[in-house]
């Protein structure tokens, strides 16, 4: 397996991580399905969503796989009133990633990352490696260090 941009960034930071692969099913790209495939509870597998604030800033929101993003909380934390998910057709152009493979690490641009506060409850969390079928398991503090993530309450 070739290293993804996300893995190379973690290597640069000398962050220890584990890679878990799974069989991609195009009919179900949900974080819950990924969690089941890699043997973790959905609340430990974080999905990365691409959003745009009312100030037009594109940001990344990492939330547990079994949770729903609260766009008002995200917007307020980012300095505005609300944020909206970016239409799926824009995700690849903005980040270089496709649905089911968006990582908070290694996008085309360094977007601000907002990490739901529940991440720090885990010793290890899972994020996409930036490619469907590959997850990275790492300590939440290491993800925060690598992305300069803002830890906040952003779920409903």
mmCIF file of C-alpha atoms in Angstrom:
data_model
loop_
_atom_site.group_PDB
_atom_site.id
_atom_site.type_symbol
_atom_site.label_atom_id
_atom_site.label_comp_id
_atom_site.label_asym_id
_atom_site.label_seq_id
_atom_site.Cartn_x
_atom_site.Cartn_y
_atom_site.Cartn_z
ATOM 1 C CA UNK A 1 0.000 0.000 0.000
ATOM 2 C CA UNK A 2 1.282 3.443 -0.927
ATOM 3 C CA UNK A 3 1.299 6.158 1.711
ATOM 4 C CA UNK A 4 -1.337 8.854 1.424
ATOM 5 C CA UNK A 5 -0.682 12.568 1.938
ATOM 6 C CA UNK A 6 -2.256 12.244 5.393
ATOM 7 C CA UNK A 7 0.206 9.495 6.343
ATOM 8 C CA UNK A 8 3.168 11.487 5.048
ATOM 9 C CA UNK A 9 2.104 14.470 7.167
ATOM 10 C CA UNK A 10 1.871 12.288 10.271
ATOM 11 C CA UNK A 11 5.296 10.828 9.467
ATOM 12 C CA UNK A 12 6.710 14.360 9.191
ATOM 13 C CA UNK A 13 5.359 15.118 12.672
ATOM 14 C CA UNK A 14 6.758 11.763 13.881
ATOM 15 C CA UNK A 15 3.266 10.787 15.002
ATOM 16 C CA UNK A 16 2.598 7.112 15.642
ATOM 17 C CA UNK A 17 -0.494 5.767 13.877
ATOM 18 C CA UNK A 18 -2.040 2.506 12.773
ATOM 19 C CA UNK A 19 -3.535 1.854 9.345
ATOM 20 C CA UNK A 20 -6.653 -0.250 8.926
ATOM 21 C CA UNK A 21 -8.011 -1.165 5.535
ATOM 22 C CA UNK A 22 -11.504 -2.280 4.625
ATOM 23 C CA UNK A 23 -13.465 -3.314 1.573
ATOM 24 C CA UNK A 24 -15.222 -0.317 0.047
ATOM 25 C CA UNK A 25 -18.875 -0.764 -0.785
ATOM 26 C CA UNK A 26 -20.037 2.004 -3.092
ATOM 27 C CA UNK A 27 -23.619 1.475 -1.917
ATOM 28 C CA UNK A 28 -22.685 2.321 1.698
ATOM 29 C CA UNK A 29 -19.948 4.883 2.338
ATOM 30 C CA UNK A 30 -21.294 5.795 5.784
ATOM 31 C CA UNK A 31 -19.014 6.174 8.788
ATOM 32 C CA UNK A 32 -21.151 3.608 10.599
ATOM 33 C CA UNK A 33 -20.365 1.054 7.890
ATOM 34 C CA UNK A 34 -16.656 1.902 8.004
ATOM 35 C CA UNK A 35 -16.696 1.508 11.800
ATOM 36 C CA UNK A 36 -18.247 -1.918 11.464
ATOM 37 C CA UNK A 37 -15.651 -2.905 8.850
ATOM 38 C CA UNK A 38 -12.662 -1.876 11.002
ATOM 39 C CA UNK A 39 -14.068 -3.160 14.297
ATOM 40 C CA UNK A 40 -14.617 0.089 16.181
ATOM 41 C CA UNK A 41 -17.748 1.745 17.542
ATOM 42 C CA UNK A 42 -19.148 4.459 15.252
ATOM 43 C CA UNK A 43 -18.561 7.142 17.885
ATOM 44 C CA UNK A 44 -14.801 6.425 17.673
ATOM 45 C CA UNK A 45 -14.674 6.715 13.870
ATOM 46 C CA UNK A 46 -14.706 10.379 12.867
ATOM 47 C CA UNK A 47 -16.006 11.571 9.527
ATOM 48 C CA UNK A 48 -14.639 14.749 7.984
ATOM 49 C CA UNK A 49 -17.216 17.090 6.509
ATOM 50 C CA UNK A 50 -16.481 20.081 4.294
ATOM 51 C CA UNK A 51 -18.459 23.202 5.176
ATOM 52 C CA UNK A 52 -18.593 26.870 4.234
ATOM 53 C CA UNK A 53 -19.254 29.535 6.841
ATOM 54 C CA UNK A 54 -21.493 32.526 6.276
ATOM 55 C CA UNK A 55 -18.217 34.474 5.840
ATOM 56 C CA UNK A 56 -17.475 32.188 2.851
ATOM 57 C CA UNK A 57 -14.578 30.401 4.600
ATOM 58 C CA UNK A 58 -14.244 26.706 3.802
ATOM 59 C CA UNK A 59 -13.584 24.645 6.945
ATOM 60 C CA UNK A 60 -13.347 20.969 7.858
ATOM 61 C CA UNK A 61 -15.495 19.517 10.638
ATOM 62 C CA UNK A 62 -14.574 16.161 12.204
ATOM 63 C CA UNK A 63 -17.508 14.550 13.969
ATOM 64 C CA UNK A 64 -18.219 11.063 15.297
ATOM 65 C CA UNK A 65 -19.628 8.671 12.734
ATOM 66 C CA UNK A 66 -22.906 8.307 14.604
ATOM 67 C CA UNK A 67 -23.463 12.057 15.054
ATOM 68 C CA UNK A 68 -24.849 14.911 13.015
ATOM 69 C CA UNK A 69 -23.049 18.207 12.527
ATOM 70 C CA UNK A 70 -24.769 21.240 14.053
ATOM 71 C CA UNK A 71 -24.173 23.924 11.411
ATOM 72 C CA UNK A 72 -25.082 26.764 13.775
ATOM 73 C CA UNK A 73 -22.561 25.602 16.396
ATOM 74 C CA UNK A 74 -19.878 25.169 13.735
ATOM 75 C CA UNK A 75 -20.599 28.602 12.270
ATOM 76 C CA UNK A 76 -20.524 30.298 15.655
ATOM 77 C CA UNK A 77 -17.274 28.580 16.626
ATOM 78 C CA UNK A 78 -15.749 29.629 13.294
ATOM 79 C CA UNK A 79 -16.682 33.252 13.982
ATOM 80 C CA UNK A 80 -20.007 33.684 12.223
ATOM 81 C CA UNK A 81 -23.616 32.687 12.592
ATOM 82 C CA UNK A 82 -23.773 29.418 10.710
ATOM 83 C CA UNK A 83 -22.103 27.148 8.213
ATOM 84 C CA UNK A 84 -23.510 24.912 5.506
ATOM 85 C CA UNK A 85 -22.160 21.704 4.075
ATOM 86 C CA UNK A 86 -20.467 22.234 0.749
ATOM 87 C CA UNK A 87 -22.316 20.568 -2.136
ATOM 88 C CA UNK A 88 -20.779 17.172 -2.870
ATOM 89 C CA UNK A 89 -19.823 18.243 -6.394
ATOM 90 C CA UNK A 90 -17.471 20.894 -4.891
ATOM 91 C CA UNK A 91 -15.703 18.659 -2.362
ATOM 92 C CA UNK A 92 -13.132 17.197 -4.760
ATOM 93 C CA UNK A 93 -12.257 20.532 -6.329
ATOM 94 C CA UNK A 94 -11.778 22.160 -2.918
ATOM 95 C CA UNK A 95 -9.941 19.372 -1.102
ATOM 96 C CA UNK A 96 -8.662 16.849 -3.637
ATOM 97 C CA UNK A 97 -10.705 14.196 -1.845
ATOM 98 C CA UNK A 98 -13.850 12.306 -2.804
ATOM 99 C CA UNK A 99 -16.850 11.370 -0.679
ATOM 100 C CA UNK A 100 -15.910 8.578 1.698
ATOM 101 C CA UNK A 101 -12.249 9.562 1.627
ATOM 102 C CA UNK A 102 -12.055 13.101 3.025
ATOM 103 C CA UNK A 103 -9.283 13.499 5.596
ATOM 104 C CA UNK A 104 -8.579 16.440 7.903
ATOM 105 C CA UNK A 105 -4.946 16.049 6.789
ATOM 106 C CA UNK A 106 -3.406 16.630 3.375
ATOM 107 C CA UNK A 107 -6.106 18.544 1.523
ATOM 108 C CA UNK A 108 -5.154 20.860 -1.367
ATOM 109 C CA UNK A 109 -5.152 23.743 1.103
ATOM 110 C CA UNK A 110 -4.698 24.056 4.859
ATOM 111 C CA UNK A 111 -8.278 24.535 5.961
ATOM 112 C CA UNK A 112 -9.147 25.256 9.562
ATOM 113 C CA UNK A 113 -10.190 22.035 11.288
ATOM 114 C CA UNK A 114 -12.903 21.858 13.954
ATOM 115 C CA UNK A 115 -12.877 18.628 15.959
ATOM 116 C CA UNK A 116 -15.864 17.601 18.032
ATOM 117 C CA UNK A 117 -15.000 17.603 21.718
ATOM 118 C CA UNK A 118 -15.904 13.926 22.137
ATOM 119 C CA UNK A 119 -12.694 12.969 20.321
ATOM 120 C CA UNK A 120 -10.626 13.618 23.433
ATOM 121 C CA UNK A 121 -12.626 10.996 25.335
ATOM 122 C CA UNK A 122 -10.833 8.290 23.324
ATOM 123 C CA UNK A 123 -7.262 7.065 23.614
ATOM 124 C CA UNK A 124 -7.405 6.367 19.874
ATOM 125 C CA UNK A 125 -9.718 7.715 17.208
ATOM 126 C CA UNK A 126 -10.092 6.860 13.540
ATOM 127 C CA UNK A 127 -10.044 9.238 10.574
ATOM 128 C CA UNK A 128 -9.897 8.728 6.840
ATOM 129 C CA UNK A 129 -6.418 8.393 5.402
ATOM 130 C CA UNK A 130 -7.588 10.408 2.413
ATOM 131 C CA UNK A 131 -8.559 7.414 0.346
ATOM 132 C CA UNK A 132 -11.588 5.169 0.470
ATOM 133 C CA UNK A 133 -10.788 1.872 2.121
ATOM 134 C CA UNK A 134 -8.065 3.196 4.417
ATOM 135 C CA UNK A 135 -8.443 4.539 7.945
ATOM 136 C CA UNK A 136 -5.805 5.971 10.265
ATOM 137 C CA UNK A 137 -5.998 5.286 13.996
ATOM 138 C CA UNK A 138 -4.193 7.830 16.138
ATOM 139 C CA UNK A 139 -4.373 9.665 19.444
ATOM 140 C CA UNK A 140 -6.717 12.676 19.351
ATOM 141 C CA UNK A 141 -3.966 14.934 20.749
ATOM 142 C CA UNK A 142 -1.749 13.956 17.815
ATOM 143 C CA UNK A 143 -4.459 14.888 15.309
ATOM 144 C CA UNK A 144 -4.944 18.197 17.105
ATOM 145 C CA UNK A 145 -1.198 18.860 16.938
ATOM 146 C CA UNK A 146 -0.937 17.971 13.237
ATOM 147 C CA UNK A 147 -3.986 19.989 12.138
ATOM 148 C CA UNK A 148 -4.084 22.752 14.784
ATOM 149 C CA UNK A 149 -7.696 21.682 15.237
ATOM 150 C CA UNK A 150 -10.086 23.673 17.368
ATOM 151 C CA UNK A 151 -11.712 21.268 19.825
ATOM 152 C CA UNK A 152 -15.342 22.277 20.301
ATOM 153 C CA UNK A 153 -18.936 21.151 20.572
ATOM 154 C CA UNK A 154 -20.225 20.933 17.010
ATOM 155 C CA UNK A 155 -22.706 18.041 17.071
ATOM 156 C CA UNK A 156 -26.455 18.060 17.620
#
